mmCIF file of C-alpha atoms in Angstrom:
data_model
loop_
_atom_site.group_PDB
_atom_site.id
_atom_site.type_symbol
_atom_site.label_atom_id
_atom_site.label_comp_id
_atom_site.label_asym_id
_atom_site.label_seq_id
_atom_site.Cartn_x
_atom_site.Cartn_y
_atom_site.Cartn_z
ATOM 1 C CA UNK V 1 -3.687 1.157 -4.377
ATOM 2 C CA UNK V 2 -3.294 -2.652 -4.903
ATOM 3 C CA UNK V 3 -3.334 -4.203 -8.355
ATOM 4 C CA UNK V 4 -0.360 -3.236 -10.416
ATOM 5 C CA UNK V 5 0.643 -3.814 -14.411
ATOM 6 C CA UNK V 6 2.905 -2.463 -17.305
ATOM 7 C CA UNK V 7 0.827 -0.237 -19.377
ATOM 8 C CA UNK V 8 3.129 -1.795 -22.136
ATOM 9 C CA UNK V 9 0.766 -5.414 -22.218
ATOM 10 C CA UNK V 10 -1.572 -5.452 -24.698
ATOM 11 C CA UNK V 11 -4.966 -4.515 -23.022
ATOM 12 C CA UNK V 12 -3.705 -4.376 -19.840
ATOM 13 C CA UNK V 13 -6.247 -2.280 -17.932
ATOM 14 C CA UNK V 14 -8.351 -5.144 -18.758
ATOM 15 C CA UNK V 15 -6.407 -7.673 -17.594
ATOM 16 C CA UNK V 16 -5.835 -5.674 -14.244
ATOM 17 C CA UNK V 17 -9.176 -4.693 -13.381
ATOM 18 C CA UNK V 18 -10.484 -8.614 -14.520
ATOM 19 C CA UNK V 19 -7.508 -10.266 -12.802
ATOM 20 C CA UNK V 20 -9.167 -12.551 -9.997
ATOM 21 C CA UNK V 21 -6.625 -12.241 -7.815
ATOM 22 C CA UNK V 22 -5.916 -8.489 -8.312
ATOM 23 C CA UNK V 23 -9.579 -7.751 -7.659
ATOM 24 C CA UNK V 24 -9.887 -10.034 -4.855
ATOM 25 C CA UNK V 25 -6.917 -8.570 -3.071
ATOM 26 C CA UNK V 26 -7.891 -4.931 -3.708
ATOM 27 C CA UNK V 27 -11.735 -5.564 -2.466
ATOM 28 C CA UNK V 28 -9.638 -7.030 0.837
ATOM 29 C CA UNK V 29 -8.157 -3.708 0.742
ATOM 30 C CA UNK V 30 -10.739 -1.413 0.491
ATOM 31 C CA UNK V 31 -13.066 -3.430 3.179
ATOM 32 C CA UNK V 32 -9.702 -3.405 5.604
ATOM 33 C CA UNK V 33 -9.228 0.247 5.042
ATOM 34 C CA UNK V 34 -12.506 1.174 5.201
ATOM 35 C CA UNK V 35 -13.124 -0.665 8.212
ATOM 36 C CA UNK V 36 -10.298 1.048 10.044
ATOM 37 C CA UNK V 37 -10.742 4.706 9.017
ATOM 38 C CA UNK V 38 -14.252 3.978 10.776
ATOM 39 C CA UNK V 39 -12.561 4.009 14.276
ATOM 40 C CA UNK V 40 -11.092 7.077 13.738
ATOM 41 C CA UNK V 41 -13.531 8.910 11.764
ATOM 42 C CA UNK V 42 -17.153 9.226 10.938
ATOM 43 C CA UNK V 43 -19.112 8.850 7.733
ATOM 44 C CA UNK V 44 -16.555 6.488 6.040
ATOM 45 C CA UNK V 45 -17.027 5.452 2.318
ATOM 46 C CA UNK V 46 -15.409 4.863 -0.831
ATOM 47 C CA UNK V 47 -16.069 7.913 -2.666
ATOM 48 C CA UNK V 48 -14.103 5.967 -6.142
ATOM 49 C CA UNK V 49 -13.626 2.488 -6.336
ATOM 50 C CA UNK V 50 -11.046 0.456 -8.848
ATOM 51 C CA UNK V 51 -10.344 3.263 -10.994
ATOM 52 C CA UNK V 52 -6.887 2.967 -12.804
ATOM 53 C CA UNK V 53 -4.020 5.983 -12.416
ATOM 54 C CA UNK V 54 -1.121 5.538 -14.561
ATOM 55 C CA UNK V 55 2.524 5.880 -12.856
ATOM 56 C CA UNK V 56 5.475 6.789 -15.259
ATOM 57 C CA UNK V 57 8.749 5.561 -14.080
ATOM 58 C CA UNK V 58 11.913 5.417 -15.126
ATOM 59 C CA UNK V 59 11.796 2.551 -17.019
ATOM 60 C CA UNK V 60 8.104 2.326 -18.410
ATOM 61 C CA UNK V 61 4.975 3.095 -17.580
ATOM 62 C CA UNK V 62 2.571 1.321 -14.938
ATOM 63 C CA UNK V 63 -1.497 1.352 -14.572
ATOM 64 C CA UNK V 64 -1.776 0.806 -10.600
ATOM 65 C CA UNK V 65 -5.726 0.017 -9.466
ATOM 66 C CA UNK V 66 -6.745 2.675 -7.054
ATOM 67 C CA UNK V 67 -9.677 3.291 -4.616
ATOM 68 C CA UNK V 68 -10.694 6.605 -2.682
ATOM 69 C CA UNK V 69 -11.613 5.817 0.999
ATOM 70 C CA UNK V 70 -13.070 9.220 2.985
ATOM 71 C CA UNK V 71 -14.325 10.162 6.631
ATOM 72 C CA UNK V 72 -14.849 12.917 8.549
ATOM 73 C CA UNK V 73 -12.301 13.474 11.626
ATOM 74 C CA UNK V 74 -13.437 14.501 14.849
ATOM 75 C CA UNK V 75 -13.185 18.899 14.907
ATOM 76 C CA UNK V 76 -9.689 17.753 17.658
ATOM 77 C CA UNK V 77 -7.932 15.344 15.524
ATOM 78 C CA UNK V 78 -5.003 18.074 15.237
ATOM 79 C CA UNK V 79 -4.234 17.424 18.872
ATOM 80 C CA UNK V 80 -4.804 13.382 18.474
ATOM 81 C CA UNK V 81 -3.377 13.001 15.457
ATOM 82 C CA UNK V 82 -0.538 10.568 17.118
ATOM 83 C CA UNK V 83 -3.487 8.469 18.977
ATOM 84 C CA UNK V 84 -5.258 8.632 15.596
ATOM 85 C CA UNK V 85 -2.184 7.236 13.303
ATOM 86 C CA UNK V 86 -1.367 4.657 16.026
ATOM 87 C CA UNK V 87 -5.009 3.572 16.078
ATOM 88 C CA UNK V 88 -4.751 2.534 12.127
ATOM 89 C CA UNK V 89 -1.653 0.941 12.484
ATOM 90 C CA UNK V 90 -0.053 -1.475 11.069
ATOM 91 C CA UNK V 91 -1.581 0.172 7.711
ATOM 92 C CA UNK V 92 -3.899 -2.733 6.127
ATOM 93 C CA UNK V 93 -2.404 -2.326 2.518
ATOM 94 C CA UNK V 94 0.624 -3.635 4.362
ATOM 95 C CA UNK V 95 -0.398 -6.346 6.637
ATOM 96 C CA UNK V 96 -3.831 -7.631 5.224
ATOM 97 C CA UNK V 97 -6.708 -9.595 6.294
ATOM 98 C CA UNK V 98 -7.735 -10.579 9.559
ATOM 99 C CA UNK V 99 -4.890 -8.069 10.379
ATOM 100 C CA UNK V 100 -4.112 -9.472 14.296
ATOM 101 C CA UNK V 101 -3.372 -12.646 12.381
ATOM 102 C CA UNK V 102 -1.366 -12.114 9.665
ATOM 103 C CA UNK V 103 0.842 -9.759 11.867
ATOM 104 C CA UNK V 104 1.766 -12.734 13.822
ATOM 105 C CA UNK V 105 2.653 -14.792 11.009
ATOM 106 C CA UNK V 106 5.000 -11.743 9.463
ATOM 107 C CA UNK V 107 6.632 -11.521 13.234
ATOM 108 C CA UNK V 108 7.148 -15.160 13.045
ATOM 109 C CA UNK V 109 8.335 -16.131 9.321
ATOM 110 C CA UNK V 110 10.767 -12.938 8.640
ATOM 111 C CA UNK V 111 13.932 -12.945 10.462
ATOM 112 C CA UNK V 112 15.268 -9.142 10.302
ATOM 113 C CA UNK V 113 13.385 -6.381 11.615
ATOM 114 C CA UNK V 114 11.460 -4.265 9.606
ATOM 115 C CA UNK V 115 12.508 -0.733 10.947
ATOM 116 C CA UNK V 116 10.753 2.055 9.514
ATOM 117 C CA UNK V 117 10.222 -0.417 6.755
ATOM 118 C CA UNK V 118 6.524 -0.324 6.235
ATOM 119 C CA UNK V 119 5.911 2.531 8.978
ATOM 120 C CA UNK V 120 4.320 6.061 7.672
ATOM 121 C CA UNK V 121 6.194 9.173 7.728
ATOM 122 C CA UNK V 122 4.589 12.219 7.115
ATOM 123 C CA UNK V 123 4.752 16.151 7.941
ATOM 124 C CA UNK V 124 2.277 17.662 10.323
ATOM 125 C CA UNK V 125 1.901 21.163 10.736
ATOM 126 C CA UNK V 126 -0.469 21.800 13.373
ATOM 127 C CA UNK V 127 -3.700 21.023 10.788
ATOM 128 C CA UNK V 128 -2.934 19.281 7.774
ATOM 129 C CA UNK V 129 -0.812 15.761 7.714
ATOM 130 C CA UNK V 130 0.456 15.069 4.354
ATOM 131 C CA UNK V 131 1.573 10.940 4.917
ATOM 132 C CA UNK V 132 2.487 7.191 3.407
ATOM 133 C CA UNK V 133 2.987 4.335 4.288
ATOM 134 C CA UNK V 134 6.768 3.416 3.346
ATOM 135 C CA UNK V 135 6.254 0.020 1.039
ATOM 136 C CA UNK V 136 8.648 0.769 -0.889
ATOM 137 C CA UNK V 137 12.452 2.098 1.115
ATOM 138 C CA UNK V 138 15.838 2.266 0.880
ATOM 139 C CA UNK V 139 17.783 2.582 4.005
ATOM 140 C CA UNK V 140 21.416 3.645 4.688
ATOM 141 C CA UNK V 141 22.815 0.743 7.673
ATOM 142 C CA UNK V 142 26.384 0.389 8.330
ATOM 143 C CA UNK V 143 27.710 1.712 5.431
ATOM 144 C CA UNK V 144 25.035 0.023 3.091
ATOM 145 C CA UNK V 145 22.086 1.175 1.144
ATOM 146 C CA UNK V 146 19.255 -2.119 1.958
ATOM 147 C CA UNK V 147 16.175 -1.411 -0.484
ATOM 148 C CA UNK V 148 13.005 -2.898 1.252
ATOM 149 C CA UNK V 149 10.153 -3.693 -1.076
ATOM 150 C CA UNK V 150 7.141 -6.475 -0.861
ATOM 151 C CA UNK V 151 3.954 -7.540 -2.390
ATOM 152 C CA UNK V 152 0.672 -8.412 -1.347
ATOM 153 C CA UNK V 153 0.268 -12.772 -1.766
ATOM 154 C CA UNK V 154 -3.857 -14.194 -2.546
ATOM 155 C CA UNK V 155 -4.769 -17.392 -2.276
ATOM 156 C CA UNK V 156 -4.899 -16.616 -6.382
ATOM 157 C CA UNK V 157 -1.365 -15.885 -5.998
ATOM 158 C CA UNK V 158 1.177 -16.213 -9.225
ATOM 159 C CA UNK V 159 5.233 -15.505 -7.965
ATOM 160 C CA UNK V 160 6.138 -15.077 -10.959
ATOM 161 C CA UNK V 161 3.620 -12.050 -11.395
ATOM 162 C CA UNK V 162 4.074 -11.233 -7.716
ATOM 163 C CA UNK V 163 8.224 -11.030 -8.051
ATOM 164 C CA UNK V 164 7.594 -8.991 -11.469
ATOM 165 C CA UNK V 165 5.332 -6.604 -10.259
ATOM 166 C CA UNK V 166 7.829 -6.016 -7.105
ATOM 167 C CA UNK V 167 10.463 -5.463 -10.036
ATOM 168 C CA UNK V 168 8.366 -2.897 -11.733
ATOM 169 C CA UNK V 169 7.932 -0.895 -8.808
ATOM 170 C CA UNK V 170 11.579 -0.708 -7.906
ATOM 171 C CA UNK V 171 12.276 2.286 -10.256
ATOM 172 C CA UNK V 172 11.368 5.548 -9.051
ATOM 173 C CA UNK V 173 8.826 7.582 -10.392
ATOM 174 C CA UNK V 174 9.502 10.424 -12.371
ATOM 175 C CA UNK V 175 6.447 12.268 -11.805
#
């Protein structure tokens, strides 16, 4: 999912899926993601590209841009499944393109520690892992609730539109 907007805005699933930064930071995506899932599995594609889902919150109602990514595990991932999460790691929709890179510069430009800020959590039973990524947190530390939240930043980059859209996606779905 990258590329977010209020369904409110006149024609906005237009404007989303003909933003140039939107679509520029979503192909980034999909190529990243893509790209990783192929160390882990085998016969990796997009099986939907840009496709819009609508997300009902709160407050109003959002159009996110979506992509499906797919592969085929190995018949053991059950008993890698911690080798296999690792492996993918930081998650690209999180740390973006060339990955190695931009980790460095996040390490070296924020000053608190991200925690399980941006980590996955998941259950695992033995076969199936149901799992995200956590962009979006609230944490209980030292008595205080500390809501964690981001955006992905283009070269095409607006932070007005980048601030709003984090705003937008504070309120929790209701669906």
């Amino acid at each position: 999912m990258k590329g977010t907007i209020d369904a409110a805005i006149p024609n906005a699933a237009s404007q989303i899926l003909n933003d140039r930064k939107e679509t520029a930071e979503h192909n980034t995506i999909v190529d990243l993601i893509r790209n990783d899932l192929s160390m882990v599995a085998k016969k990796v594609h997009v099986s939907q590209f840009r496709y819009i889902d609508e997300v009902k919150t709160h407050e109003k109602t959002l159009l996110q841009v979506s992509s499906e990514i797919s592969g085929e595990l190995p018949s053991d991932y059950h008993s890698n499944i911690g080798t296999i999460i690792a492996t993918l790691l930081p998650a690209g929709s999180i740390s973006g393109a060339p990955k190695q890179k931009t980790v460095e510069i996040i390490k070296e430009s924020e000053i608190d520690q991200r925690g399980y800020y941006t980590g996955v959590f998941g259950l695992f039973d033995g076969q199936n892992l149901d799992s995200a990524v956590m962009i979006r947190y609230i944490e209980q530390k030292n008595n205080q609730m500390i809501f964690r939240s981001g955006g992905g930043i283009t070269v095409f980059s607006e932070p007005e539109k980048e601030y709003q859209e984090m705003i937008d996606k504070v309120y929790v779905p209701i669906h």
